[in-house]
Amino acid sequence: MGEKIADQYSVTGGDFSRAGYASSQIKKSLKKLGVDMAIIKRTVVATYEGEVNIVAHAWSGKIVFAVDDEKIRIVLEDEGPGIEDIEQAMEEGFSTATSEIREMGFGAGMGLPNMKKNADHLHVESEVGKGTRVEITMHLN
Amino acid sequence: MTAAEIVNKLDLQVFSGENGLNRKVSGGYVSDLLSDVMGNADEGQVWITLQTHKNVMAIASLKELAAVILVNGNKPDEDTARQSNEEEIPLLGTSMSAFEITGKLYELIKK
């Protein structure tokens, strides 16, 4: 490959009409770079879940995307309510989503577990009342 | 089998995304939970659901699904249909329940 890419997307809390836009752009970039389809698929699942989490829970956020020869790194950082208990949030089925969001078919408590399953490495840090930072790493070799 | 053949054989309504009717169908996935589809559906599958909002098409596109079938006579939101046209992923409809249409689709594509 040899080519390096770095991009940034902003995400607005509550704007479900744009949810998935950043993930879709990242997918296009990875396809253009010729990254293995199996890795792209896992990256897309993890990124989309993180993007939806910002839309569903935070006030605003950004997604920073970078690729080099060895790895894909996606950092999702938001200003929002934060996560009180990260361990609990990682449990399948645990959710703090509102009923409106659940009616849309989101908020089933599968987001973070899906991210964990699909990312090679997932790091979550959060401060209640301030926001959350999630880092997804995918190895290319 | 293509999405068009499924439309004909199961008498489905085509709401939008006609340009994608030649997409090949590899199987199906039935769910109304978006993260479930995101995590478990696969490329080329037909997604059967009652959800009608735009995020359905975002997922269909990210997962490269072959088509989406809305059940129980549900109609897509306007922006959902618009995105289906842009992505060229057919958005289809039936008055049948998820149970009925899934059974018929399974019979049709298992051969």
Tab-separated table of C-alpha atoms in Angstrom:
chain	number	residue	atom	x	y	z
A	1	MET	CA	0.000	0.000	0.000
A	2	GLY	CA	2.358	2.723	1.212
A	3	GLU	CA	-0.346	5.364	0.959
A	4	LYS	CA	-1.472	7.074	4.127
A	5	ILE	CA	-4.832	8.609	4.804
A	6	ALA	CA	-6.153	10.794	7.592
A	7	ASP	CA	-9.666	12.222	7.699
A	8	GLN	CA	-12.015	13.741	10.204
A	9	TYR	CA	-15.823	13.830	10.351
A	10	SER	CA	-18.084	15.696	12.726
A	11	VAL	CA	-21.167	14.046	14.178
A	12	THR	CA	-24.205	15.858	15.577
A	13	GLY	CA	-26.006	14.381	18.562
A	14	GLY	CA	-29.625	13.469	17.826
A	15	ASP	CA	-29.305	13.764	14.041
A	16	PHE	CA	-30.253	10.255	12.938
A	17	SER	CA	-30.713	11.356	9.322
A	18	ARG	CA	-26.898	11.592	9.044
A	19	ALA	CA	-26.045	8.523	11.118
A	20	GLY	CA	-23.795	6.280	9.067
A	21	TYR	CA	-22.366	9.026	6.863
A	22	ALA	CA	-18.875	8.954	8.387
A	23	SER	CA	-18.833	5.145	8.373
A	24	SER	CA	-19.802	5.144	4.726
A	25	GLN	CA	-17.011	7.604	3.823
A	26	ILE	CA	-14.477	5.539	5.776
A	27	LYS	CA	-15.633	2.396	3.992
A	28	LYS	CA	-15.142	4.093	0.610
A	29	SER	CA	-11.619	5.204	1.586
A	30	LEU	CA	-10.665	1.696	2.710
A	31	LYS	CA	-12.012	0.182	-0.512
A	32	LYS	CA	-10.011	2.671	-2.551
A	33	LEU	CA	-6.880	1.699	-0.630
A	34	GLY	CA	-7.548	-1.934	-1.501
A	35	VAL	CA	-7.793	-3.119	2.107
A	36	ASP	CA	-8.908	-6.745	2.491
A	37	MET	CA	-12.747	-6.957	2.357
A	38	ALA	CA	-12.972	-9.032	5.551
A	39	ILE	CA	-11.132	-6.284	7.462
A	40	ILE	CA	-13.280	-3.560	5.849
A	41	LYS	CA	-16.467	-5.368	6.898
A	42	ARG	CA	-15.379	-5.586	10.535
A	43	THR	CA	-14.167	-1.983	10.536
A	44	VAL	CA	-17.506	-0.786	9.142
A	45	VAL	CA	-19.539	-2.615	11.808
A	46	ALA	CA	-17.407	-1.219	14.642
A	47	THR	CA	-17.335	2.319	13.235
A	48	TYR	CA	-21.050	2.451	12.510
A	49	GLU	CA	-21.930	1.334	16.041
A	50	GLY	CA	-19.637	4.015	17.452
A	51	GLU	CA	-21.125	6.656	15.164
A	52	VAL	CA	-24.666	5.704	16.188
A	53	ASN	CA	-23.646	5.835	19.858
A	54	ILE	CA	-22.570	9.462	19.416
A	55	VAL	CA	-25.845	10.326	17.637
A	56	ALA	CA	-27.957	8.467	20.194
A	57	HIS	CA	-26.253	9.573	23.390
A	58	ALA	CA	-23.925	12.550	22.952
A	59	TRP	CA	-24.370	16.223	22.117
A	60	SER	CA	-21.660	16.347	19.489
A	61	GLY	CA	-18.618	14.425	18.462
A	62	LYS	CA	-15.953	13.765	15.903
A	63	ILE	CA	-14.530	10.718	14.226
A	64	VAL	CA	-10.861	10.731	13.310
A	65	PHE	CA	-9.750	8.133	10.807
A	66	ALA	CA	-6.148	7.247	9.990
A	67	VAL	CA	-4.532	4.460	8.003
A	68	ASP	CA	-0.884	3.533	7.640
A	69	ASP	CA	0.888	0.399	6.447
A	70	GLU	CA	0.266	-1.484	9.650
A	71	LYS	CA	-3.117	-0.447	10.962
A	72	ILE	CA	-6.390	1.396	10.715
A	73	ARG	CA	-7.101	3.640	13.683
A	74	ILE	CA	-10.487	5.215	14.298
A	75	VAL	CA	-11.024	7.510	17.259
A	76	LEU	CA	-14.587	8.497	18.157
A	77	GLU	CA	-14.632	11.330	20.634
A	78	ASP	CA	-17.739	13.030	21.963
A	79	GLU	CA	-18.980	15.686	24.299
A	80	GLY	CA	-21.831	14.039	26.119
A	81	PRO	CA	-23.102	12.465	29.290
A	82	GLY	CA	-20.297	9.916	29.453
A	83	ILE	CA	-20.603	6.302	30.591
A	84	GLU	CA	-20.976	5.629	34.306
A	85	ASP	CA	-19.922	2.004	34.271
A	86	ILE	CA	-17.992	0.973	31.164
A	87	GLU	CA	-17.932	-2.696	32.139
A	88	GLN	CA	-21.728	-2.730	32.379
A	89	ALA	CA	-22.047	-0.843	29.073
A	90	MET	CA	-20.004	-3.590	27.414
A	91	GLU	CA	-22.543	-6.225	28.487
A	92	GLU	CA	-24.832	-7.498	25.756
A	93	GLY	CA	-28.364	-6.141	26.315
A	94	PHE	CA	-27.468	-3.281	28.646
A	95	SER	CA	-28.729	0.023	27.273
A	96	THR	CA	-29.585	3.530	28.457
A	97	ALA	CA	-31.290	4.516	25.174
A	98	THR	CA	-34.634	6.319	25.242
A	99	SER	CA	-37.843	4.611	24.143
A	100	GLU	CA	-37.944	6.696	20.926
A	101	ILE	CA	-34.515	5.400	19.982
A	102	ARG	CA	-35.514	1.828	20.842
A	103	GLU	CA	-38.599	2.091	18.629
A	104	MET	CA	-36.291	2.833	15.724
A	105	GLY	CA	-34.589	-0.483	16.378
A	106	PHE	CA	-31.533	1.037	18.018
A	107	GLY	CA	-30.659	0.833	21.701
A	108	ALA	CA	-30.780	-2.939	22.023
A	109	GLY	CA	-27.570	-2.979	24.015
A	110	MET	CA	-25.595	-4.513	21.156
A	111	GLY	CA	-23.510	-1.519	20.092
A	112	LEU	CA	-20.422	-1.745	22.266
A	113	PRO	CA	-20.490	-5.594	22.213
A	114	ASN	CA	-20.587	-5.470	18.385
A	115	MET	CA	-17.642	-3.076	18.439
A	116	LYS	CA	-15.681	-5.357	20.747
A	117	LYS	CA	-16.430	-8.396	18.572
A	118	ASN	CA	-15.346	-6.726	15.345
A	119	ALA	CA	-12.411	-4.541	16.357
A	120	ASP	CA	-8.952	-6.042	16.761
A	121	HIS	CA	-8.535	-3.735	19.712
A	122	LEU	CA	-11.091	-1.495	21.412
A	123	HIS	CA	-10.316	1.062	24.069
A	124	VAL	CA	-13.043	3.033	25.832
A	125	GLU	CA	-12.522	5.849	28.286
A	126	SER	CA	-15.209	8.125	29.633
A	127	GLU	CA	-15.852	10.896	32.087
A	128	VAL	CA	-19.408	11.334	33.374
A	129	GLY	CA	-20.825	14.705	32.377
A	130	LYS	CA	-18.021	15.398	29.905
A	131	GLY	CA	-17.810	12.745	27.241
A	132	THR	CA	-16.458	9.502	25.871
A	133	ARG	CA	-13.469	8.530	23.765
A	134	VAL	CA	-13.437	5.230	21.893
A	135	GLU	CA	-10.446	3.994	19.943
A	136	ILE	CA	-10.765	1.203	17.388
A	137	THR	CA	-7.618	-0.423	16.024
A	138	MET	CA	-7.554	-2.846	13.098
A	139	HIS	CA	-4.315	-4.618	12.136
A	140	LEU	CA	-3.568	-4.843	8.438
A	141	ASN	CA	-0.916	-7.543	8.553
B	1	MET	CA	-31.531	-15.576	-8.147
B	2	THR	CA	-31.919	-11.807	-8.527
B	3	ALA	CA	-33.999	-9.311	-6.562
B	4	ALA	CA	-36.204	-8.901	-9.669
B	5	GLU	CA	-37.043	-12.617	-9.728
B	6	ILE	CA	-38.023	-12.457	-6.057
B	7	VAL	CA	-40.270	-9.457	-6.775
B	8	ASN	CA	-42.026	-11.409	-9.540
B	9	LYS	CA	-42.364	-14.723	-7.743
B	10	LEU	CA	-43.530	-13.248	-4.408
B	11	ASP	CA	-45.573	-10.459	-5.980
B	12	LEU	CA	-43.763	-7.687	-4.075
B	13	GLN	CA	-44.259	-3.976	-4.449
B	14	VAL	CA	-41.208	-2.008	-5.609
B	15	PHE	CA	-41.051	1.325	-3.765
B	16	SER	CA	-37.650	2.475	-5.010
B	17	GLY	CA	-34.145	1.432	-6.006
B	18	GLU	CA	-35.264	-0.135	-9.306
B	19	ASN	CA	-31.724	0.186	-10.684
B	20	GLY	CA	-30.598	-2.450	-8.205
B	21	LEU	CA	-33.136	-5.127	-9.152
B	22	ASN	CA	-30.432	-7.113	-10.929
B	23	ARG	CA	-28.561	-7.611	-7.610
B	24	LYS	CA	-27.855	-11.254	-6.811
B	25	VAL	CA	-29.503	-12.626	-3.686
B	26	SER	CA	-27.449	-14.996	-1.529
B	27	GLY	CA	-29.895	-15.416	1.355
B	28	GLY	CA	-31.910	-13.443	3.857
B	29	TYR	CA	-31.938	-11.964	7.331
B	30	VAL	CA	-34.979	-11.110	9.442
B	31	SER	CA	-34.739	-8.564	12.247
B	32	ASP	CA	-36.055	-5.225	13.462
B	33	LEU	CA	-33.001	-4.524	15.603
B	34	LEU	CA	-30.525	-2.486	13.622
B	35	SER	CA	-27.430	-3.570	15.523
B	36	ASP	CA	-28.447	-7.185	15.031
B	37	VAL	CA	-28.528	-6.685	11.268
B	38	MET	CA	-25.282	-4.705	11.413
B	39	GLY	CA	-23.579	-7.490	13.329
B	40	ASN	CA	-25.069	-10.566	11.711
B	41	ALA	CA	-26.426	-9.951	8.199
B	42	ASP	CA	-24.114	-10.504	5.263
B	43	GLU	CA	-23.496	-9.111	1.807
B	44	GLY	CA	-26.081	-10.084	-0.812
B	45	GLN	CA	-28.823	-10.938	1.663
B	46	VAL	CA	-32.408	-9.680	1.592
B	47	TRP	CA	-33.373	-7.940	4.833
B	48	ILE	CA	-36.957	-8.438	6.033
B	49	THR	CA	-38.135	-5.817	8.557
B	50	LEU	CA	-40.922	-3.520	9.719
B	51	GLN	CA	-38.579	-0.542	10.208
B	52	THR	CA	-39.241	2.172	7.616
B	53	HIS	CA	-36.838	4.995	8.515
B	54	LYS	CA	-33.772	6.119	6.631
B	55	ASN	CA	-31.233	4.350	8.835
B	56	VAL	CA	-32.449	1.095	7.287
B	57	MET	CA	-30.880	2.150	3.996
B	58	ALA	CA	-27.682	3.308	5.703
B	59	ILE	CA	-27.285	-0.207	7.062
B	60	ALA	CA	-28.336	-1.884	3.797
B	61	SER	CA	-25.664	0.128	2.023
B	62	LEU	CA	-22.896	-0.424	4.589
B	63	LYS	CA	-23.612	-4.178	4.596
B	64	GLU	CA	-24.109	-4.296	0.777
B	65	LEU	CA	-27.442	-6.075	1.121
B	66	ALA	CA	-29.315	-7.104	-2.044
B	67	ALA	CA	-32.702	-5.641	-1.077
B	68	VAL	CA	-34.963	-4.703	1.830
B	69	ILE	CA	-38.532	-6.012	2.210
B	70	LEU	CA	-40.955	-4.046	4.415
B	71	VAL	CA	-43.648	-6.263	5.904
B	72	ASN	CA	-47.275	-5.830	7.059
B	73	GLY	CA	-48.032	-3.261	4.351
B	74	ASN	CA	-45.553	-0.757	5.781
B	75	LYS	CA	-44.455	2.076	3.496
B	76	PRO	CA	-40.988	3.636	3.553
B	77	ASP	CA	-40.383	7.199	4.748
B	78	GLU	CA	-39.692	9.577	1.867
B	79	ASP	CA	-35.991	9.968	2.657
B	80	THR	CA	-35.662	6.187	2.993
B	81	ALA	CA	-36.924	5.723	-0.579
B	82	ARG	CA	-34.651	8.513	-1.783
B	83	GLN	CA	-31.580	6.865	-0.295
B	84	SER	CA	-32.607	3.504	-1.773
B	85	ASN	CA	-32.569	5.149	-5.208
B	86	GLU	CA	-29.161	6.722	-4.555
B	87	GLU	CA	-27.674	3.455	-3.300
B	88	GLU	CA	-29.468	1.422	-5.975
B	89	ILE	CA	-30.658	-1.062	-3.377
B	90	PRO	CA	-34.312	-2.036	-3.988
B	91	LEU	CA	-36.808	-1.220	-1.273
B	92	LEU	CA	-39.680	-3.682	-1.564
B	93	GLY	CA	-42.978	-4.200	0.208
B	94	THR	CA	-45.582	-6.818	1.009
B	95	SER	CA	-48.823	-7.004	2.979
B	96	MET	CA	-47.640	-10.352	4.362
B	97	SER	CA	-46.234	-10.693	7.884
B	98	ALA	CA	-42.523	-11.283	8.461
B	99	PHE	CA	-43.304	-14.940	9.214
B	100	GLU	CA	-45.161	-15.545	5.941
B	101	ILE	CA	-42.790	-13.721	3.625
B	102	THR	CA	-39.751	-15.295	5.268
B	103	GLY	CA	-41.211	-18.784	4.759
B	104	LYS	CA	-41.907	-18.084	1.109
B	105	LEU	CA	-38.533	-16.492	0.474
B	106	TYR	CA	-36.774	-19.392	2.170
B	107	GLU	CA	-38.609	-21.917	-0.028
B	108	LEU	CA	-37.723	-19.894	-3.095
B	109	ILE	CA	-34.000	-19.474	-2.555
B	110	LYS	CA	-33.078	-22.726	-0.809
B	111	LYS	CA	-33.206	-24.637	-4.139
